Amino acid sequence: MKKPLKIIILVATVLLVAAVFSGCSSRFVSVKEGATRTSSPAPGNQKPAGGQVQTDEQGSVTIEVEWAGAEGDAMVFNVSLNTHSVDLDGYDLAEMAVLRDDTGNEYQPILWDAASGGHHRQGVLTFPLPDSVKRGTARHVEMVIRGVAGIDERVLTWEL
């Protein structure tokens, strides 16, 4: 094999490997639990004291949830799921997530709107606005996500 052909093959291989790794790298900024990404008000004129973004890094899937605020009588969350080993398209958070207020009431999602994404998936998860949050009496809310990547239950908490 001639030397220029070897160089072309080597360069093509390096570019291919770089493209594969960059395509599978996380395109979302990781924010540690308790960090605040924005300062928009929470539902019921309450603001989460512990920050609006919560992250769970158990198992092979990292879940990052941002409390985006309220739209009418709904609580809206932006959800990012990231992994390098699991196809995330099979996870339906409308079936796997609940919102729990500090009195133990659980609320099923109204909507999980997410495009497929393979190893990196983003979507909007919407819940009904709990009465305790509407009244301003809630001390915290929790999002419970069950069964993602073999983890029985992930609990993300926002203190109010």
Short mmCIF file of N, CA and C in Angstrom, two decimals:
data_model
loop_
_atom_site.label_atom_id
_atom_site.label_comp_id
_atom_site.label_asym_id
_atom_site.label_seq_id
_atom_site.Cartn_x
_atom_site.Cartn_y
_atom_site.Cartn_z
N MET A 1 0.85 -1.17 0.00
CA MET A 1 0.00 0.00 0.00
C MET A 1 0.90 1.24 0.00
N LYS A 2 0.57 2.19 -0.83
CA LYS A 2 1.36 3.40 -0.93
C LYS A 2 1.17 4.28 0.29
N LYS A 3 2.20 5.04 0.61
CA LYS A 3 2.19 5.88 1.80
C LYS A 3 1.04 6.90 1.81
N PRO A 4 0.73 7.63 0.71
CA PRO A 4 -0.39 8.58 0.74
C PRO A 4 -1.73 7.90 1.03
N LEU A 5 -1.92 6.69 0.52
CA LEU A 5 -3.16 5.97 0.77
C LEU A 5 -3.26 5.58 2.25
N LYS A 6 -2.14 5.17 2.85
CA LYS A 6 -2.13 4.85 4.28
C LYS A 6 -2.49 6.07 5.11
N ILE A 7 -1.97 7.23 4.74
CA ILE A 7 -2.26 8.47 5.48
C ILE A 7 -3.74 8.82 5.35
N ILE A 8 -4.29 8.67 4.15
CA ILE A 8 -5.71 8.96 3.94
C ILE A 8 -6.57 8.03 4.79
N ILE A 9 -6.25 6.75 4.82
CA ILE A 9 -7.00 5.78 5.62
C ILE A 9 -6.89 6.10 7.10
N LEU A 10 -5.68 6.46 7.54
CA LEU A 10 -5.47 6.81 8.94
C LEU A 10 -6.29 8.05 9.33
N VAL A 11 -6.25 9.08 8.52
CA VAL A 11 -7.00 10.31 8.79
C VAL A 11 -8.50 10.02 8.80
N ALA A 12 -8.98 9.24 7.83
CA ALA A 12 -10.40 8.89 7.78
C ALA A 12 -10.82 8.12 9.02
N THR A 13 -9.97 7.21 9.49
CA THR A 13 -10.27 6.43 10.69
C THR A 13 -10.35 7.33 11.91
N VAL A 14 -9.39 8.23 12.06
CA VAL A 14 -9.39 9.16 13.20
C VAL A 14 -10.65 10.03 13.18
N LEU A 15 -11.02 10.53 12.01
CA LEU A 15 -12.22 11.36 11.90
C LEU A 15 -13.48 10.57 12.22
N LEU A 16 -13.54 9.33 11.78
CA LEU A 16 -14.69 8.49 12.07
C LEU A 16 -14.82 8.22 13.57
N VAL A 17 -13.70 7.89 14.22
CA VAL A 17 -13.72 7.65 15.66
C VAL A 17 -14.14 8.92 16.40
N ALA A 18 -13.62 10.07 16.00
CA ALA A 18 -13.98 11.34 16.63
C ALA A 18 -15.46 11.64 16.45
N ALA A 19 -16.00 11.35 15.27
CA ALA A 19 -17.42 11.59 15.02
C ALA A 19 -18.30 10.70 15.89
N VAL A 20 -17.90 9.45 16.06
CA VAL A 20 -18.67 8.52 16.90
C VAL A 20 -18.69 9.00 18.35
N PHE A 21 -17.52 9.37 18.87
CA PHE A 21 -17.46 9.82 20.26
C PHE A 21 -18.17 11.14 20.48
N SER A 22 -18.07 12.06 19.54
CA SER A 22 -18.76 13.35 19.73
C SER A 22 -20.26 13.19 19.60
N GLY A 23 -20.74 12.25 18.82
CA GLY A 23 -22.16 12.01 18.68
C GLY A 23 -22.77 11.39 19.91
N CYS A 24 -21.96 10.74 20.71
CA CYS A 24 -22.46 10.08 21.90
C CYS A 24 -22.09 10.83 23.17
N SER A 25 -21.45 11.97 23.03
CA SER A 25 -21.13 12.75 24.24
C SER A 25 -22.38 13.49 24.68
N SER A 26 -22.45 13.78 25.94
CA SER A 26 -23.61 14.48 26.47
C SER A 26 -23.68 15.89 25.91
N ARG A 27 -24.83 16.24 25.37
CA ARG A 27 -24.98 17.59 24.85
C ARG A 27 -25.71 18.49 25.84
N PHE A 28 -25.92 18.02 27.06
CA PHE A 28 -26.59 18.79 28.08
C PHE A 28 -25.60 19.16 29.16
N VAL A 29 -25.74 20.34 29.69
CA VAL A 29 -24.86 20.79 30.76
C VAL A 29 -25.34 20.16 32.05
N SER A 30 -24.45 19.51 32.77
CA SER A 30 -24.80 18.90 34.04
C SER A 30 -24.78 19.96 35.12
N VAL A 31 -25.88 20.04 35.86
CA VAL A 31 -25.98 20.98 36.97
C VAL A 31 -26.17 20.17 38.23
N LYS A 32 -25.34 20.41 39.20
CA LYS A 32 -25.41 19.66 40.45
C LYS A 32 -26.71 19.95 41.17
N GLU A 33 -27.19 18.98 41.95
CA GLU A 33 -28.40 19.13 42.73
C GLU A 33 -28.30 20.37 43.60
N GLY A 34 -29.37 21.15 43.59
CA GLY A 34 -29.40 22.35 44.41
C GLY A 34 -28.99 23.60 43.66
N ALA A 35 -28.50 23.45 42.44
CA ALA A 35 -28.09 24.63 41.68
C ALA A 35 -29.31 25.25 41.02
N THR A 36 -29.30 26.55 40.87
CA THR A 36 -30.39 27.24 40.22
C THR A 36 -29.94 27.67 38.84
N ARG A 37 -30.70 27.28 37.83
CA ARG A 37 -30.35 27.61 36.46
C ARG A 37 -31.03 28.90 36.03
N THR A 38 -32.25 29.12 36.47
CA THR A 38 -32.96 30.35 36.13
C THR A 38 -33.61 30.88 37.39
N SER A 39 -34.19 32.07 37.29
CA SER A 39 -34.84 32.65 38.46
C SER A 39 -36.32 32.84 38.24
N SER A 40 -36.93 32.09 37.32
CA SER A 40 -38.36 32.23 37.09
C SER A 40 -39.13 31.71 38.29
N PRO A 41 -40.25 32.34 38.62
CA PRO A 41 -40.99 31.94 39.82
C PRO A 41 -41.64 30.58 39.67
N ALA A 42 -41.75 29.88 40.77
CA ALA A 42 -42.42 28.59 40.81
C ALA A 42 -43.91 28.80 40.93
N PRO A 43 -44.71 27.73 40.70
CA PRO A 43 -46.15 27.84 40.83
C PRO A 43 -46.55 28.31 42.22
N GLY A 44 -47.71 28.96 42.30
CA GLY A 44 -48.23 29.39 43.58
C GLY A 44 -47.40 30.50 44.21
N ASN A 45 -46.62 31.22 43.40
CA ASN A 45 -45.74 32.28 43.88
C ASN A 45 -44.69 31.77 44.86
N GLN A 46 -44.48 30.48 44.90
CA GLN A 46 -43.44 29.92 45.74
C GLN A 46 -42.23 29.64 44.87
N LYS A 47 -41.05 29.77 45.42
CA LYS A 47 -39.83 29.45 44.70
C LYS A 47 -39.17 28.26 45.37
N PRO A 48 -38.66 27.31 44.59
CA PRO A 48 -37.96 26.19 45.19
C PRO A 48 -36.70 26.67 45.90
N ALA A 49 -36.58 26.38 47.18
CA ALA A 49 -35.42 26.81 47.95
C ALA A 49 -34.17 26.03 47.56
N GLY A 50 -34.34 24.76 47.17
CA GLY A 50 -33.20 23.91 46.85
C GLY A 50 -32.74 24.02 45.42
N GLY A 51 -33.27 24.95 44.66
CA GLY A 51 -32.88 25.09 43.26
C GLY A 51 -33.91 24.48 42.35
N GLN A 52 -33.92 24.92 41.13
CA GLN A 52 -34.91 24.44 40.18
C GLN A 52 -34.46 23.21 39.42
N VAL A 53 -33.17 22.92 39.36
CA VAL A 53 -32.67 21.76 38.63
C VAL A 53 -32.21 20.70 39.62
N GLN A 54 -32.70 19.49 39.44
CA GLN A 54 -32.30 18.35 40.26
C GLN A 54 -31.75 17.27 39.34
N THR A 55 -30.72 16.56 39.80
CA THR A 55 -30.07 15.54 38.99
C THR A 55 -29.99 14.23 39.77
N ASP A 56 -30.29 13.12 39.09
CA ASP A 56 -30.12 11.79 39.66
C ASP A 56 -29.21 11.02 38.72
N GLU A 57 -28.08 10.54 39.26
CA GLU A 57 -27.08 9.86 38.44
C GLU A 57 -26.94 8.38 38.79
N GLN A 58 -28.00 7.75 39.24
CA GLN A 58 -27.93 6.34 39.60
C GLN A 58 -27.93 5.46 38.35
N GLY A 59 -27.30 4.31 38.47
CA GLY A 59 -27.30 3.35 37.37
C GLY A 59 -26.63 3.92 36.14
N SER A 60 -27.07 3.44 34.99
CA SER A 60 -26.44 3.83 33.74
C SER A 60 -27.12 5.02 33.06
N VAL A 61 -28.15 5.60 33.71
CA VAL A 61 -28.86 6.73 33.12
C VAL A 61 -28.84 7.91 34.09
N THR A 62 -28.46 9.07 33.58
CA THR A 62 -28.53 10.30 34.36
C THR A 62 -29.82 11.02 33.97
N ILE A 63 -30.58 11.42 34.99
CA ILE A 63 -31.82 12.16 34.76
C ILE A 63 -31.64 13.54 35.37
N GLU A 64 -31.89 14.55 34.55
CA GLU A 64 -31.83 15.95 35.01
C GLU A 64 -33.21 16.55 34.79
N VAL A 65 -33.77 17.14 35.85
CA VAL A 65 -35.12 17.70 35.77
C VAL A 65 -35.07 19.16 36.21
N GLU A 66 -35.57 20.03 35.36
CA GLU A 66 -35.66 21.46 35.66
C GLU A 66 -37.12 21.82 35.89
N TRP A 67 -37.42 22.38 37.04
CA TRP A 67 -38.75 22.89 37.32
C TRP A 67 -38.89 24.19 36.52
N ALA A 68 -39.68 24.15 35.45
CA ALA A 68 -39.78 25.29 34.54
C ALA A 68 -40.81 26.32 35.00
N GLY A 69 -41.77 25.92 35.85
CA GLY A 69 -42.78 26.86 36.33
C GLY A 69 -44.18 26.33 36.11
N ALA A 70 -45.13 27.26 36.04
CA ALA A 70 -46.53 26.90 35.90
C ALA A 70 -47.09 27.44 34.60
N GLU A 71 -48.01 26.68 34.05
CA GLU A 71 -48.80 27.11 32.89
C GLU A 71 -50.24 26.82 33.25
N GLY A 72 -51.00 27.84 33.62
CA GLY A 72 -52.37 27.64 34.05
C GLY A 72 -52.40 26.82 35.33
N ASP A 73 -53.09 25.70 35.31
CA ASP A 73 -53.19 24.82 36.47
C ASP A 73 -52.26 23.62 36.34
N ALA A 74 -51.11 23.83 35.73
CA ALA A 74 -50.17 22.72 35.53
C ALA A 74 -48.77 23.12 35.97
N MET A 75 -48.01 22.13 36.45
CA MET A 75 -46.59 22.29 36.75
C MET A 75 -45.82 21.69 35.59
N VAL A 76 -44.82 22.42 35.09
CA VAL A 76 -44.09 22.01 33.91
C VAL A 76 -42.63 21.76 34.28
N PHE A 77 -42.10 20.62 33.82
CA PHE A 77 -40.72 20.23 34.07
C PHE A 77 -40.05 19.89 32.75
N ASN A 78 -38.82 20.36 32.57
CA ASN A 78 -37.99 19.96 31.44
C ASN A 78 -37.12 18.80 31.90
N VAL A 79 -37.15 17.71 31.17
CA VAL A 79 -36.45 16.50 31.57
C VAL A 79 -35.42 16.12 30.52
N SER A 80 -34.21 15.80 30.98
CA SER A 80 -33.15 15.28 30.11
C SER A 80 -32.73 13.92 30.64
N LEU A 81 -32.67 12.94 29.76
CA LEU A 81 -32.16 11.62 30.10
C LEU A 81 -30.93 11.38 29.25
N ASN A 82 -29.84 10.91 29.87
CA ASN A 82 -28.58 10.70 29.16
C ASN A 82 -27.93 9.40 29.59
N THR A 83 -27.37 8.70 28.63
CA THR A 83 -26.69 7.43 28.89
C THR A 83 -25.73 7.14 27.75
N HIS A 84 -24.91 6.14 27.95
CA HIS A 84 -24.06 5.64 26.86
C HIS A 84 -24.33 4.17 26.61
N SER A 85 -25.36 3.61 27.28
CA SER A 85 -25.54 2.16 27.18
C SER A 85 -26.99 1.70 27.01
N VAL A 86 -27.96 2.56 27.13
CA VAL A 86 -29.37 2.15 27.10
C VAL A 86 -30.10 2.96 26.03
N ASP A 87 -31.03 2.33 25.31
CA ASP A 87 -31.88 3.06 24.39
C ASP A 87 -33.00 3.68 25.20
N LEU A 88 -33.04 5.00 25.28
CA LEU A 88 -33.99 5.71 26.13
C LEU A 88 -35.37 5.87 25.51
N ASP A 89 -35.51 5.54 24.24
CA ASP A 89 -36.78 5.75 23.54
C ASP A 89 -37.91 4.89 24.10
N GLY A 90 -37.59 3.80 24.77
CA GLY A 90 -38.62 2.92 25.33
C GLY A 90 -39.19 3.39 26.66
N TYR A 91 -38.63 4.44 27.24
CA TYR A 91 -39.11 4.93 28.53
C TYR A 91 -40.22 5.96 28.33
N ASP A 92 -41.40 5.64 28.86
CA ASP A 92 -42.55 6.54 28.79
C ASP A 92 -42.77 7.13 30.18
N LEU A 93 -42.29 8.35 30.40
CA LEU A 93 -42.40 8.96 31.72
C LEU A 93 -43.84 9.26 32.12
N ALA A 94 -44.76 9.26 31.17
CA ALA A 94 -46.18 9.41 31.53
C ALA A 94 -46.65 8.21 32.36
N GLU A 95 -45.99 7.08 32.17
CA GLU A 95 -46.32 5.86 32.92
C GLU A 95 -45.39 5.63 34.10
N MET A 96 -44.23 6.27 34.11
CA MET A 96 -43.19 5.94 35.09
C MET A 96 -42.99 7.01 36.16
N ALA A 97 -43.61 8.18 36.00
CA ALA A 97 -43.37 9.29 36.92
C ALA A 97 -44.66 9.69 37.63
N VAL A 98 -44.52 10.18 38.85
CA VAL A 98 -45.61 10.81 39.59
C VAL A 98 -45.04 12.04 40.29
N LEU A 99 -45.92 12.98 40.59
CA LEU A 99 -45.56 14.14 41.39
C LEU A 99 -46.24 13.95 42.74
N ARG A 100 -45.48 14.15 43.82
CA ARG A 100 -46.00 13.94 45.16
C ARG A 100 -45.83 15.23 45.96
N ASP A 101 -46.91 15.67 46.62
CA ASP A 101 -46.76 16.85 47.47
C ASP A 101 -46.39 16.41 48.89
N ASP A 102 -46.19 17.37 49.77
CA ASP A 102 -45.71 17.06 51.12
C ASP A 102 -46.77 16.42 52.01
N THR A 103 -48.00 16.31 51.52
CA THR A 103 -49.03 15.59 52.28
C THR A 103 -49.18 14.15 51.78
N GLY A 104 -48.38 13.76 50.78
CA GLY A 104 -48.41 12.39 50.27
C GLY A 104 -49.33 12.18 49.09
N ASN A 105 -50.04 13.21 48.65
CA ASN A 105 -50.90 13.07 47.47
C ASN A 105 -50.03 12.92 46.23
N GLU A 106 -50.40 11.97 45.36
CA GLU A 106 -49.66 11.74 44.13
C GLU A 106 -50.49 12.15 42.93
N TYR A 107 -49.82 12.74 41.96
CA TYR A 107 -50.47 13.24 40.76
C TYR A 107 -49.82 12.60 39.54
N GLN A 108 -50.65 12.06 38.65
CA GLN A 108 -50.16 11.45 37.42
C GLN A 108 -49.88 12.54 36.39
N PRO A 109 -48.91 12.32 35.52
CA PRO A 109 -48.62 13.32 34.48
C PRO A 109 -49.81 13.53 33.55
N ILE A 110 -49.94 14.75 33.10
CA ILE A 110 -50.93 15.10 32.09
C ILE A 110 -50.35 14.82 30.71
N LEU A 111 -49.03 15.04 30.58
CA LEU A 111 -48.39 14.94 29.27
C LEU A 111 -46.90 14.65 29.41
N TRP A 112 -46.39 13.75 28.59
CA TRP A 112 -44.94 13.55 28.40
C TRP A 112 -44.69 13.78 26.92
N ASP A 113 -44.10 14.90 26.60
CA ASP A 113 -43.86 15.29 25.22
C ASP A 113 -42.36 15.23 24.96
N ALA A 114 -41.92 14.16 24.31
CA ALA A 114 -40.49 13.97 24.06
C ALA A 114 -40.28 13.25 22.74
N ALA A 115 -39.37 13.78 21.96
CA ALA A 115 -38.99 13.12 20.72
C ALA A 115 -38.04 11.98 21.05
N SER A 116 -37.94 11.03 20.14
CA SER A 116 -36.98 9.95 20.35
C SER A 116 -35.58 10.54 20.26
N GLY A 117 -34.62 9.85 20.88
CA GLY A 117 -33.28 10.40 20.89
C GLY A 117 -32.20 9.38 21.13
N GLY A 118 -32.58 8.11 21.30
CA GLY A 118 -31.55 7.09 21.51
C GLY A 118 -30.91 7.19 22.88
N HIS A 119 -29.67 7.69 22.93
CA HIS A 119 -28.94 7.79 24.20
C HIS A 119 -29.11 9.13 24.89
N HIS A 120 -29.69 10.10 24.20
CA HIS A 120 -29.88 11.43 24.76
C HIS A 120 -31.29 11.87 24.41
N ARG A 121 -32.11 12.08 25.43
CA ARG A 121 -33.51 12.39 25.18
C ARG A 121 -33.95 13.56 26.04
N GLN A 122 -34.67 14.48 25.46
CA GLN A 122 -35.21 15.62 26.17
C GLN A 122 -36.71 15.68 25.96
N GLY A 123 -37.43 16.15 26.99
CA GLY A 123 -38.85 16.31 26.84
C GLY A 123 -39.43 17.18 27.93
N VAL A 124 -40.72 17.41 27.81
CA VAL A 124 -41.45 18.21 28.79
C VAL A 124 -42.46 17.30 29.47
N LEU A 125 -42.39 17.28 30.80
CA LEU A 125 -43.30 16.47 31.62
C LEU A 125 -44.19 17.43 32.38
N THR A 126 -45.50 17.28 32.20
CA THR A 126 -46.46 18.21 32.78
C THR A 126 -47.39 17.48 33.74
N PHE A 127 -47.60 18.07 34.92
CA PHE A 127 -48.46 17.52 35.97
C PHE A 127 -49.53 18.54 36.32
N PRO A 128 -50.68 18.07 36.88
CA PRO A 128 -51.63 19.03 37.43
C PRO A 128 -51.00 19.75 38.62
N LEU A 129 -51.35 21.00 38.82
CA LEU A 129 -50.84 21.80 39.92
C LEU A 129 -51.50 21.35 41.22
N PRO A 130 -50.72 20.82 42.19
CA PRO A 130 -51.31 20.37 43.45
C PRO A 130 -51.99 21.52 44.20
N ASP A 131 -53.10 21.21 44.88
CA ASP A 131 -53.82 22.22 45.64
C ASP A 131 -52.93 22.89 46.68
N SER A 132 -52.07 22.10 47.33
CA SER A 132 -51.21 22.67 48.38
C SER A 132 -50.23 23.70 47.79
N VAL A 133 -49.83 23.51 46.54
CA VAL A 133 -48.95 24.49 45.89
C VAL A 133 -49.77 25.71 45.50
N LYS A 134 -51.01 25.50 45.00
CA LYS A 134 -51.88 26.62 44.65
C LYS A 134 -52.12 27.52 45.87
N ARG A 135 -52.35 26.90 47.02
CA ARG A 135 -52.64 27.65 48.26
C ARG A 135 -51.39 28.24 48.88
N GLY A 136 -50.22 27.77 48.45
CA GLY A 136 -48.98 28.25 49.04
C GLY A 136 -48.64 27.60 50.37
N THR A 137 -49.24 26.43 50.65
CA THR A 137 -49.01 25.75 51.92
C THR A 137 -48.02 24.59 51.81
N ALA A 138 -47.65 24.23 50.61
CA ALA A 138 -46.74 23.11 50.41
C ALA A 138 -45.34 23.47 50.90
N ARG A 139 -44.68 22.54 51.57
CA ARG A 139 -43.30 22.73 52.01
C ARG A 139 -42.32 22.18 50.97
N HIS A 140 -42.75 21.16 50.22
CA HIS A 140 -41.93 20.61 49.16
C HIS A 140 -42.80 19.80 48.20
N VAL A 141 -42.26 19.54 47.01
CA VAL A 141 -42.85 18.60 46.06
C VAL A 141 -41.74 17.66 45.62
N GLU A 142 -42.15 16.46 45.27
CA GLU A 142 -41.20 15.45 44.82
C GLU A 142 -41.67 14.87 43.49
N MET A 143 -40.72 14.65 42.60
CA MET A 143 -41.02 13.87 41.42
C MET A 143 -40.40 12.50 41.64
N VAL A 144 -41.22 11.48 41.48
CA VAL A 144 -40.76 10.11 41.65
C VAL A 144 -40.78 9.46 40.27
N ILE A 145 -39.63 8.93 39.87
CA ILE A 145 -39.51 8.25 38.58
C ILE A 145 -39.12 6.81 38.87
N ARG A 146 -39.95 5.89 38.39
CA ARG A 146 -39.76 4.47 38.72
C ARG A 146 -39.32 3.66 37.51
N GLY A 147 -38.34 2.77 37.75
CA GLY A 147 -38.00 1.76 36.77
C GLY A 147 -37.09 2.16 35.63
N VAL A 148 -36.37 3.25 35.73
CA VAL A 148 -35.45 3.63 34.66
C VAL A 148 -34.10 2.97 34.91
N ALA A 149 -33.65 2.18 33.96
CA ALA A 149 -32.33 1.52 33.99
C ALA A 149 -32.13 0.69 35.24
N GLY A 150 -33.18 -0.02 35.67
CA GLY A 150 -33.06 -0.93 36.80
C GLY A 150 -33.12 -0.28 38.17
N ILE A 151 -33.31 1.02 38.24
CA ILE A 151 -33.43 1.72 39.52
C ILE A 151 -34.91 1.76 39.88
N ASP A 152 -35.25 1.14 41.03
CA ASP A 152 -36.66 1.04 41.43
C ASP A 152 -37.34 2.40 41.51
N GLU A 153 -36.68 3.34 42.20
CA GLU A 153 -37.32 4.64 42.42
C GLU A 153 -36.27 5.73 42.57
N ARG A 154 -36.43 6.78 41.80
CA ARG A 154 -35.59 7.97 41.92
C ARG A 154 -36.50 9.08 42.42
N VAL A 155 -36.06 9.79 43.45
CA VAL A 155 -36.88 10.85 44.03
C VAL A 155 -36.12 12.16 43.93
N LEU A 156 -36.70 13.11 43.23
CA LEU A 156 -36.13 14.44 43.08
C LEU A 156 -37.03 15.41 43.86
N THR A 157 -36.45 16.17 44.79
CA THR A 157 -37.22 16.99 45.71
C THR A 157 -36.91 18.46 45.53
N TRP A 158 -37.96 19.26 45.51
CA TRP A 158 -37.82 20.72 45.49
C TRP A 158 -38.45 21.26 46.77
N GLU A 159 -37.61 21.84 47.63
CA GLU A 159 -38.09 22.49 48.86
C GLU A 159 -38.66 23.84 48.49
N LEU A 160 -39.77 24.19 49.14
CA LEU A 160 -40.43 25.48 48.83
C LEU A 160 -40.22 26.45 49.96
#
